[in-house]
CSV table of C-alpha atoms in Angstrom, one decimal:
chain,number,residue,atom,x,y,z
A,1,MET,CA,193.3,12.8,-7.1
A,2,SER,CA,192.3,16.7,-8.0
A,3,ARG,CA,189.4,16.5,-5.5
A,4,VAL,CA,190.9,15.4,-2.8
A,5,PRO,CA,192.4,18.9,-1.3
A,6,GLY,CA,189.4,20.7,-2.6
A,7,TRP,CA,187.5,19.0,0.0
A,8,LEU,CA,190.4,19.5,3.0
A,9,GLY,CA,190.6,23.2,2.1
A,10,ARG,CA,186.6,23.3,3.3
A,11,LEU,CA,187.0,21.2,6.5
A,12,GLY,CA,189.8,23.7,7.6
A,13,ALA,CA,187.8,26.1,6.8
A,14,GLY,CA,184.5,25.4,8.6
A,15,LEU,CA,186.6,24.2,11.7
A,16,THR,CA,188.4,27.9,12.0
A,17,GLU,CA,184.9,29.9,11.7
A,18,MET,CA,183.9,27.1,14.5
A,19,SER,CA,187.1,28.5,16.5
A,20,GLU,CA,186.7,31.8,16.1
A,21,ARG,CA,183.0,31.8,16.8
A,22,LEU,CA,184.4,30.2,20.1
A,23,ASP,CA,186.9,32.8,21.1
A,24,GLU,CA,184.1,35.4,20.6
A,25,ARG,CA,181.8,33.6,23.3
A,26,ARG,CA,184.7,33.1,25.5
A,27,ALA,CA,185.3,36.6,25.5
A,28,GLU,CA,182.1,38.0,25.9
A,29,VAL,CA,181.1,35.0,29.0
A,30,GLU,CA,184.2,36.9,30.5
A,31,LYS,CA,183.1,40.4,30.1
A,32,ASP,CA,179.9,39.1,31.7
A,33,HIS,CA,182.1,37.7,34.8
A,34,THR,CA,183.9,41.1,35.1
A,35,ASP,CA,180.8,43.4,34.7
A,36,PRO,CA,179.6,44.5,38.6
A,37,ASP,CA,175.9,44.8,37.5
A,38,HIS,CA,175.9,41.1,36.2
A,39,PRO,CA,173.4,39.2,38.7
A,40,GLU,CA,175.9,36.2,39.0
A,41,ARG,CA,178.4,38.0,40.9
A,42,ALA,CA,175.2,40.0,43.1
A,43,GLU,CA,174.0,36.4,44.1
A,44,HIS,CA,176.8,34.8,45.5
A,45,GLY,CA,178.5,38.1,47.0
A,46,GLU,CA,181.3,38.7,44.9
A,47,PRO,CA,183.2,42.3,45.5
A,48,ALA,CA,182.6,44.5,42.9
A,49,PRO,CA,186.5,45.8,41.2
A,50,ALA,CA,188.4,49.1,42.7
A,51,ASP,CA,187.1,51.1,39.7
A,52,THR,CA,183.5,50.5,40.2
A,53,PRO,CA,181.5,54.1,41.9
A,54,VAL,CA,180.6,53.7,45.7
A,55,ASP,CA,176.7,54.9,44.8
A,56,ALA,CA,176.7,51.9,42.0
A,57,ALA,CA,175.0,49.4,44.3
A,58,PRO,CA,174.1,46.5,42.5
A,59,PRO,CA,170.3,45.7,42.2
A,60,VAL,CA,168.7,44.1,45.9
A,61,ARG,CA,168.1,40.6,44.6
A,62,ARG,CA,166.3,37.1,47.3
A,63,PRO,CA,169.1,34.3,47.0
A,64,ALA,CA,167.2,31.4,45.0
A,65,PRO,CA,167.3,28.7,47.9
A,66,PRO,CA,170.2,26.0,46.9
A,67,SER,CA,168.9,22.9,45.4
A,68,GLY,CA,167.0,19.9,47.8
A,69,ARG,CA,167.0,22.3,50.2
A,70,ARG,CA,163.3,24.0,51.9
A,71,PRO,CA,162.9,27.3,52.9
A,72,ASP,CA,162.3,28.4,56.3
A,73,PRO,CA,158.9,27.8,57.5
A,74,ALA,CA,158.2,31.0,58.7
A,75,GLU,CA,158.9,32.2,55.6
A,76,ALA,CA,156.5,30.5,54.0
A,77,VAL,CA,153.6,31.3,55.8
A,78,PRO,CA,151.5,34.4,54.6
A,79,TRP,CA,151.9,37.5,56.3
A,80,GLY,CA,148.2,37.8,57.0
A,81,VAL,CA,148.6,34.9,58.7
A,82,ARG,CA,151.3,36.1,61.2
A,83,VAL,CA,149.6,38.9,62.4
A,84,ALA,CA,146.0,37.2,63.4
A,85,ALA,CA,148.9,34.7,64.8
A,86,GLU,CA,150.2,37.5,67.2
A,87,ALA,CA,147.3,38.7,67.8
A,88,GLY,CA,145.4,35.8,68.4
A,89,TRP,CA,148.2,34.7,71.2
A,90,ARG,CA,147.4,37.5,72.7
A,91,LEU,CA,143.9,37.3,73.3
A,92,LEU,CA,144.0,34.4,74.3
A,93,VAL,CA,146.7,35.2,77.2
A,94,LEU,CA,144.0,38.4,78.0
A,95,ALA,CA,141.1,36.7,78.3
A,96,GLY,CA,142.8,34.2,80.4
A,97,THR,CA,143.7,37.1,82.8
A,98,VAL,CA,140.2,38.2,82.8
A,99,TRP,CA,138.6,34.8,83.4
A,100,VAL,CA,141.1,33.9,86.5
A,101,LEU,CA,140.5,37.9,87.4
A,102,MET,CA,136.6,36.7,87.4
A,103,ARG,CA,136.7,33.7,88.7
A,104,VAL,CA,138.8,35.5,92.2
A,105,ILE,CA,136.0,38.8,92.3
A,106,SER,CA,133.3,36.0,92.1
A,107,ALA,CA,134.8,33.9,95.2
A,108,VAL,CA,134.7,37.1,97.1
A,109,GLN,CA,131.9,38.6,95.8
A,110,LEU,CA,130.8,39.9,98.7
A,111,VAL,CA,133.0,42.1,99.6
A,112,VAL,CA,134.1,43.2,95.9
A,113,PHE,CA,130.5,44.1,95.9
A,114,ALA,CA,130.4,46.0,99.3
A,115,PHE,CA,133.5,48.0,98.2
A,116,VAL,CA,132.2,49.2,95.2
A,117,ILE,CA,128.9,50.3,96.7
A,118,ALA,CA,131.1,52.0,99.4
A,119,LEU,CA,133.0,53.8,96.5
A,120,LEU,CA,129.7,54.5,94.9
A,121,VAL,CA,128.5,56.3,99.0
A,122,THR,CA,131.2,57.9,99.3
A,123,ALA,CA,131.2,59.7,95.8
A,124,LEU,CA,128.2,61.3,96.9
A,125,LEU,CA,129.5,62.1,100.9
A,126,GLN,CA,133.0,63.2,99.7
A,127,PRO,CA,131.3,66.6,99.0
A,128,THR,CA,130.0,67.3,102.3
A,129,VAL,CA,132.7,66.4,104.7
A,130,ALA,CA,135.1,68.8,102.3
A,131,ARG,CA,132.1,71.5,103.1
A,132,LEU,CA,132.1,70.5,106.9
A,133,THR,CA,136.0,70.7,106.6
A,134,ARG,CA,135.9,74.1,105.1
A,135,ARG,CA,134.3,75.7,108.2
A,136,GLY,CA,136.4,74.6,110.3
A,137,VAL,CA,135.2,71.3,111.4
A,138,PRO,CA,137.8,68.7,112.2
A,139,ARG,CA,138.0,65.8,109.9
A,140,GLY,CA,137.3,62.8,112.1
A,141,PRO,CA,133.8,64.4,112.9
A,142,ALA,CA,133.3,65.4,110.4
A,143,THR,CA,133.4,61.8,107.9
A,144,ALA,CA,131.7,60.5,111.4
A,145,LEU,CA,128.6,62.6,111.6
A,146,THR,CA,128.5,62.7,107.3
A,147,ALA,CA,128.4,58.9,107.0
A,148,ILE,CA,126.3,58.2,110.0
A,149,SER,CA,123.5,60.5,108.5
A,150,GLY,CA,123.5,59.3,105.7
A,151,PHE,CA,123.1,55.4,106.3
A,152,VAL,CA,120.4,56.9,108.3
A,153,VAL,CA,118.5,58.4,105.9
A,154,ILE,CA,118.8,55.4,103.8
A,155,GLY,CA,118.0,53.3,106.9
A,156,LEU,CA,115.2,55.2,107.2
A,157,MET,CA,113.5,54.7,103.7
A,158,GLY,CA,113.4,51.2,103.7
A,159,TRP,CA,111.8,51.5,107.0
A,160,PHE,CA,109.3,53.6,105.7
A,161,VAL,CA,108.7,51.2,103.1
A,162,THR,CA,108.4,48.3,105.3
A,163,TRP,CA,106.1,50.1,107.7
A,164,GLN,CA,103.8,51.7,104.3
A,165,VAL,CA,103.8,47.8,103.3
A,166,MET,CA,102.8,46.0,106.9
A,167,GLU,CA,100.4,49.1,107.5
A,168,ASN,CA,98.5,48.3,104.0
A,169,ILE,CA,98.6,45.1,103.9
A,170,ASP,CA,94.9,43.9,103.8
A,171,THR,CA,93.5,47.0,102.7
A,172,LEU,CA,95.8,46.7,99.6
A,173,SER,CA,94.6,42.6,99.7
A,174,SER,CA,90.9,43.8,99.3
A,175,GLN,CA,91.7,45.6,96.9
A,176,ILE,CA,93.8,43.2,94.7
A,177,GLN,CA,90.8,41.1,95.5
A,178,SER,CA,88.5,43.3,93.7
A,179,GLY,CA,90.2,44.2,91.1
A,180,ILE,CA,90.9,41.1,89.6
A,181,ASP,CA,87.5,40.6,90.5
A,182,ASP,CA,86.7,44.4,87.8
A,183,LEU,CA,89.8,42.9,85.5
A,184,ARG,CA,87.4,39.3,84.9
A,185,ASP,CA,84.6,41.7,84.1
A,186,TRP,CA,85.6,43.6,81.8
A,187,LEU,CA,88.0,41.0,80.6
A,188,LEU,CA,84.3,38.9,79.3
A,189,LYS,CA,83.1,42.1,78.5
A,190,SER,CA,85.7,43.0,76.0
A,191,PRO,CA,86.1,42.9,72.4
A,192,PHE,CA,89.1,40.2,72.9
A,193,HIS,CA,86.6,37.0,73.0
A,194,VAL,CA,87.6,35.8,76.2
A,195,THR,CA,85.3,33.4,77.7
A,196,ASP,CA,85.1,32.2,81.5
A,197,LYS,CA,86.1,29.4,80.4
A,198,GLN,CA,89.5,30.0,80.0
A,199,ILE,CA,89.9,32.5,82.8
A,200,ASN,CA,88.8,30.1,84.9
A,201,GLN,CA,91.4,27.6,82.8
A,202,ILE,CA,94.7,30.5,83.1
A,203,ALA,CA,93.5,30.1,87.1
A,204,LYS,CA,93.4,27.3,87.9
A,205,ASN,CA,96.9,26.7,85.4
A,206,LEU,CA,98.9,28.9,88.6
A,207,ARG,CA,97.6,27.8,91.3
A,208,GLU,CA,99.3,24.2,90.1
A,209,ALA,CA,102.4,25.8,89.3
A,210,ILE,CA,102.5,27.4,92.6
A,211,GLY,CA,101.3,24.3,94.5
A,212,ALA,CA,103.7,22.2,91.9
A,213,ASN,CA,107.0,24.4,93.6
A,214,THR,CA,105.4,24.2,96.8
A,215,GLU,CA,109.2,22.4,97.6
A,216,GLN,CA,111.4,25.5,95.8
A,217,ILE,CA,109.1,28.0,97.5
A,218,THR,CA,110.1,26.6,100.7
A,219,SER,CA,114.1,26.2,99.8
A,220,ALA,CA,113.7,30.0,98.9
A,221,GLY,CA,112.3,30.8,102.2
A,222,LEU,CA,114.9,29.0,104.3
A,223,GLU,CA,117.7,30.7,102.0
A,224,GLY,CA,116.4,34.2,102.6
A,225,VAL,CA,117.8,33.3,106.3
A,226,GLN,CA,121.6,33.4,104.7
A,227,VAL,CA,120.4,36.5,102.1
A,228,ILE,CA,119.5,38.0,105.3
A,229,ILE,CA,123.1,37.6,106.8
A,230,GLU,CA,125.0,38.6,104.0
A,231,ALA,CA,123.2,41.3,103.6
A,232,LEU,CA,123.7,42.5,107.0
A,233,THR,CA,127.4,41.7,106.5
A,234,GLY,CA,127.7,43.7,103.2
A,235,ILE,CA,126.0,46.7,104.8
A,236,LEU,CA,128.7,46.7,107.9
A,237,LEU,CA,131.9,46.5,105.5
A,238,VAL,CA,129.6,49.0,103.4
A,239,PHE,CA,129.3,50.9,106.9
A,240,PHE,CA,133.6,51.1,107.7
A,241,SER,CA,134.7,51.2,104.1
A,242,THR,CA,132.9,54.2,103.6
A,243,LEU,CA,133.8,56.0,106.4
A,244,PHE,CA,137.7,55.2,106.0
A,245,LEU,CA,137.5,56.0,102.6
A,246,LEU,CA,136.0,59.7,103.4
A,247,TYR,CA,138.2,60.6,106.2
A,248,ASP,CA,141.3,58.5,104.6
A,249,GLY,CA,140.8,58.2,100.9
A,250,LYS,CA,143.8,60.1,100.2
A,251,ARG,CA,146.2,58.6,101.8
A,252,ILE,CA,144.7,55.2,100.6
A,253,TRP,CA,145.1,56.6,96.7
A,254,GLU,CA,149.0,57.8,97.2
A,255,TRP,CA,149.2,53.8,98.7
A,256,PHE,CA,148.2,52.3,95.7
A,257,LEU,CA,149.7,54.5,93.7
A,258,LYS,CA,153.4,53.1,95.1
A,259,LEU,CA,151.7,49.4,93.7
A,260,VAL,CA,152.3,50.9,90.8
A,261,PRO,CA,155.1,50.8,88.4
A,262,ALA,CA,157.2,53.6,88.0
A,263,ALA,CA,156.9,54.2,84.1
A,264,ALA,CA,153.2,53.7,84.3
A,265,ARG,CA,153.0,55.8,87.9
A,266,PRO,CA,152.3,59.7,85.9
A,267,GLY,CA,149.8,58.8,83.8
A,268,VAL,CA,148.1,56.4,86.3
A,269,ALA,CA,148.5,59.4,88.8
A,270,GLY,CA,146.8,61.7,86.5
A,271,ALA,CA,143.7,59.3,85.7
A,272,GLY,CA,143.0,58.8,89.2
A,273,PRO,CA,141.6,62.1,90.0
A,274,ARG,CA,139.3,62.3,86.7
A,275,ALA,CA,137.7,58.9,87.2
A,276,TRP,CA,137.2,60.7,90.6
A,277,ARG,CA,135.6,63.4,88.8
A,278,THR,CA,133.7,60.9,86.4
A,279,LEU,CA,131.9,58.6,89.3
A,280,THR,CA,131.4,62.1,91.5
A,281,ALA,CA,129.1,63.9,88.9
A,282,TYR,CA,127.3,60.3,88.1
A,283,VAL,CA,126.5,59.4,91.4
A,284,ARG,CA,125.2,62.6,92.5
A,285,GLY,CA,123.9,63.1,89.1
A,286,THR,CA,121.6,59.8,88.8
A,287,VAL,CA,120.9,60.4,92.8
A,288,LEU,CA,119.1,64.0,91.6
A,289,VAL,CA,117.4,62.1,88.3
A,290,ALA,CA,116.0,59.8,90.4
A,291,LEU,CA,114.5,62.2,93.2
A,292,ILE,CA,113.0,64.4,90.6
A,293,ASP,CA,111.3,61.0,88.8
A,294,ALA,CA,109.9,59.5,92.4
A,295,ILE,CA,108.8,62.9,93.3
A,296,PHE,CA,106.8,63.9,90.2
A,297,ILE,CA,105.6,60.4,89.4
A,298,GLY,CA,104.7,59.8,93.3
A,299,ILE,CA,102.3,62.7,92.4
A,300,GLY,CA,100.7,61.3,89.5
A,301,ILE,CA,99.5,58.3,90.9
A,302,TYR,CA,98.3,59.8,94.2
A,303,PHE,CA,96.2,62.6,92.7
A,304,LEU,CA,94.7,59.3,90.9
A,305,ASP,CA,94.2,57.1,93.9
A,306,VAL,CA,96.8,54.3,93.4
A,307,PRO,CA,97.5,53.6,97.0
A,308,MET,CA,101.0,53.4,98.6
A,309,ALA,CA,101.8,56.1,96.1
A,310,VAL,CA,104.1,56.8,99.1
A,311,PRO,CA,106.2,53.4,99.3
A,312,LEU,CA,105.4,53.4,95.3
A,313,ALA,CA,108.0,56.5,94.9
A,314,VAL,CA,110.2,55.4,97.1
A,315,PHE,CA,110.2,51.9,95.2
A,316,ILE,CA,110.6,54.4,92.2
A,317,PHE,CA,113.4,56.2,93.6
A,318,LEU,CA,115.4,53.2,94.4
A,319,PHE,CA,115.0,51.0,91.1
A,320,SER,CA,116.5,54.6,89.8
A,321,PHE,CA,120.1,53.7,90.0
A,322,ILE,CA,119.8,50.6,87.5
A,323,PRO,CA,119.9,52.3,84.0
A,324,LEU,CA,117.0,51.3,81.8
A,325,VAL,CA,115.9,48.2,83.9
A,326,GLY,CA,115.0,49.9,87.5
A,327,ALA,CA,113.0,52.7,85.2
A,328,VAL,CA,111.1,50.2,83.6
A,329,ALA,CA,110.5,47.7,86.2
A,330,SER,CA,109.3,50.9,89.0
A,331,GLY,CA,107.0,51.8,86.2
A,332,ALA,CA,105.5,48.5,85.6
A,333,LEU,CA,105.0,48.2,89.1
A,334,ALA,CA,103.2,50.8,89.5
A,335,VAL,CA,101.1,50.3,86.1
A,336,ILE,CA,100.5,47.3,88.2
A,337,VAL,CA,99.2,48.4,91.2
A,338,ALA,CA,96.5,51.2,90.0
A,339,LEU,CA,95.7,47.9,87.5
A,340,VAL,CA,94.2,46.1,90.5
A,341,THR,CA,92.9,48.1,92.9
A,342,GLN,CA,91.7,51.1,90.1
A,343,GLY,CA,90.8,49.7,87.0
A,344,VAL,CA,92.7,49.4,83.6
A,345,PHE,CA,91.0,53.7,82.7
A,346,THR,CA,94.2,54.9,86.0
A,347,ALA,CA,96.3,51.8,84.8
A,348,VAL,CA,96.6,53.7,81.3
A,349,MET,CA,96.6,56.9,82.8
A,350,THR,CA,99.4,56.2,85.5
A,351,LEU,CA,101.3,54.7,82.2
A,352,ALA,CA,101.2,58.3,80.7
A,353,VAL,CA,102.3,59.7,83.8
A,354,VAL,CA,105.6,57.1,84.1
A,355,LEU,CA,106.3,57.7,80.0
A,356,ALA,CA,105.8,61.9,80.4
A,357,VAL,CA,108.6,61.6,83.2
A,358,GLN,CA,110.7,58.8,81.9
A,359,GLN,CA,110.3,60.9,78.5
A,360,ILE,CA,111.7,64.6,80.6
A,361,GLU,CA,114.4,62.7,82.0
A,362,GLY,CA,115.8,61.3,79.1
A,363,HIS,CA,116.0,64.0,77.1
A,364,VAL,CA,116.0,67.0,79.4
A,365,LEU,CA,117.4,65.9,82.7
A,366,GLN,CA,120.2,63.3,82.1
A,367,PRO,CA,122.2,65.7,79.2
A,368,PHE,CA,121.3,68.5,81.6
A,369,ILE,CA,122.8,67.0,85.2
A,370,LEU,CA,125.4,64.5,84.1
A,371,GLY,CA,126.0,66.5,81.3
A,372,ARG,CA,129.6,65.5,78.6
A,373,ALA,CA,131.7,64.1,81.7
A,374,VAL,CA,129.3,60.8,82.0
A,375,ARG,CA,127.8,60.5,78.6
A,376,VAL,CA,127.6,57.2,77.4
A,377,HIS,CA,126.1,55.9,74.5
A,378,PRO,CA,123.0,54.4,75.0
A,379,LEU,CA,124.0,50.7,73.3
A,380,ALA,CA,126.9,50.7,75.5
A,381,VAL,CA,124.5,51.3,78.5
A,382,VAL,CA,122.3,48.3,77.4
A,383,LEU,CA,125.0,45.7,76.7
A,384,THR,CA,126.7,46.9,79.3
A,385,VAL,CA,123.7,46.6,82.3
A,386,ALA,CA,122.8,43.1,80.2
A,387,ALA,CA,126.1,41.7,80.8
A,388,GLY,CA,126.4,43.0,84.4
A,389,GLY,CA,122.4,41.7,85.3
A,390,MET,CA,124.0,38.3,83.6
A,391,VAL,CA,127.3,37.9,85.2
A,392,ALA,CA,126.5,39.2,88.7
A,393,GLY,CA,122.5,40.6,89.1
A,394,ILE,CA,121.5,43.1,90.5
A,395,GLY,CA,124.7,44.5,91.7
A,396,GLY,CA,126.1,44.1,88.6
A,397,ALA,CA,123.5,45.9,86.4
A,398,VAL,CA,123.8,49.2,89.4
A,399,VAL,CA,127.5,49.3,89.2
A,400,ALA,CA,128.0,48.2,85.6
A,401,VAL,CA,127.1,51.9,84.2
A,402,PRO,CA,130.0,53.8,86.6
A,403,LEU,CA,132.4,51.3,85.9
A,404,VAL,CA,131.9,51.7,82.1
A,405,ALA,CA,131.9,55.3,82.5
A,406,VAL,CA,134.8,56.0,84.8
A,407,THR,CA,136.6,53.3,82.7
A,408,ASN,CA,135.3,55.7,79.4
A,409,THR,CA,137.4,58.8,81.0
A,410,VAL,CA,140.9,56.7,82.0
A,411,VAL,CA,140.9,55.2,78.8
A,412,GLY,CA,140.7,58.9,77.1
A,413,TYR,CA,142.8,60.2,79.6
A,414,LEU,CA,145.8,57.6,79.2
A,415,ARG,CA,145.5,57.6,75.0
A,416,GLN,CA,146.0,61.7,75.7
A,417,TYR,CA,149.2,61.6,77.8
A,418,SER,CA,151.0,58.8,75.6
A,419,LEU,CA,150.2,61.3,72.5
A,420,GLU,CA,151.9,64.4,74.5
A,421,VAL,CA,154.3,61.6,75.7
A,422,GLN,CA,155.6,60.8,72.2
A,423,GLN,CA,155.5,64.3,71.1
A,424,HIS,CA,157.2,65.2,73.9
A,425,THR,CA,160.3,62.8,72.9
A,426,SER,CA,160.3,63.2,69.3
A,427,ALA,CA,160.3,67.3,69.9
A,428,GLY,CA,163.3,66.6,72.5
A,429,PRO,CA,165.6,66.2,70.5
A,430,ALA,CA,164.7,69.1,68.1
A,431,GLU,CA,164.6,71.4,71.2
A,432,GLU,CA,167.9,70.4,72.6
A,433,GLU,CA,169.4,71.2,69.1
A,434,VAL,CA,168.6,74.7,70.0
A,435,ALA,CA,169.6,75.1,72.3
A,436,GLU,CA,173.0,73.9,72.2
A,437,ASN,CA,173.3,76.0,68.5
A,438,ALA,CA,172.1,79.5,71.1
A,439,GLU,CA,175.0,78.4,73.2
A,440,ASP,CA,177.6,77.9,70.4
A,441,PRO,CA,179.4,81.2,69.8
A,442,ALA,CA,179.6,80.3,65.8
A,443,HIS,CA,175.6,80.2,65.9
A,444,GLN,CA,175.5,83.9,67.7
A,445,GLY,CA,175.4,87.1,65.9
């Protein structure tokens, strides 16, 4: 009996101590719930007590999703993938627009090329119309006189080349046959160890290739009639388009501006004259460079006794309007004619003359004449000419470089215009505040 009260006393003391600990823990929990910085209050959005300072904002924490609920799929996609997707569908829309535009252009390719060539001819002839107008000639007669004179000169050039070729075709054929025989003898005696059997085999292969493709050659000749009809139609379109652009170009441009949205109209109105100046500088510079090339190469091959030096010079002038490719093709044509008519030495000298003139053109004439207004990187020129030739043949190669030059000018101006508008917009409220303060008597004196 003496031990029972002692055991009960120890049990009661332990229960009392456990109760005190539970009371302390309950007090701590209640204190945490009344604390405004407690994370649970911030997560559940409970308002802070009234005595909490306004500046003491709770830390920003992303609320955890409720248990059993999946997050939003858009939030699960990484940011880089979202940006790539946004850019991707916009690029797809632009690619579709370009594809539709190219389909439309291919459907009316003759009209588009005629109008583009008319723009190039107008850029060449427009300064002459302006000069005649300043001297008192009415605009109508000045336009008609300039357009007719320009097309007559172009027609005379074509007629001269055709006349020279027809007049010298017999002599040229005999010279070519003699040149081929001389070339054969040179190959047999050359250190390349070419045998007579190999030369005969090459000639036989050429004859077989021509015989096998007789139907294709005949069909190409029949299609040439359609090509001639399309060419005549294109020439008429170019003539009338040039006539109206020279006479009424300003009103046509004003009508085009009305089709542009009002928000973009000031920028387009400023870019148009700059694009036209770039196109005019390109066309006039290209004509001058092509004329210099034709004159100096023509003089060189004339003194080398190459047949039809003048028609070859005209070919060089016309081919010079195709950047890079035209110079190579016209120079190769002159070298081939010199090779088959005058021999290897004359061909090498002709090649030296062509390369010398083209080097002077590329490093002196084009930078000096064309200037910085139409400067395009050579890589851009090569890629543009290749793409234009693949898309639209010779016509695409001719108009590719001026199109890129004009686009470069327009994009540069619109970028600068956009920056100026942004600066003006950001400086506008500050300037208005300064003006209001200047009018306010409290800010005077």
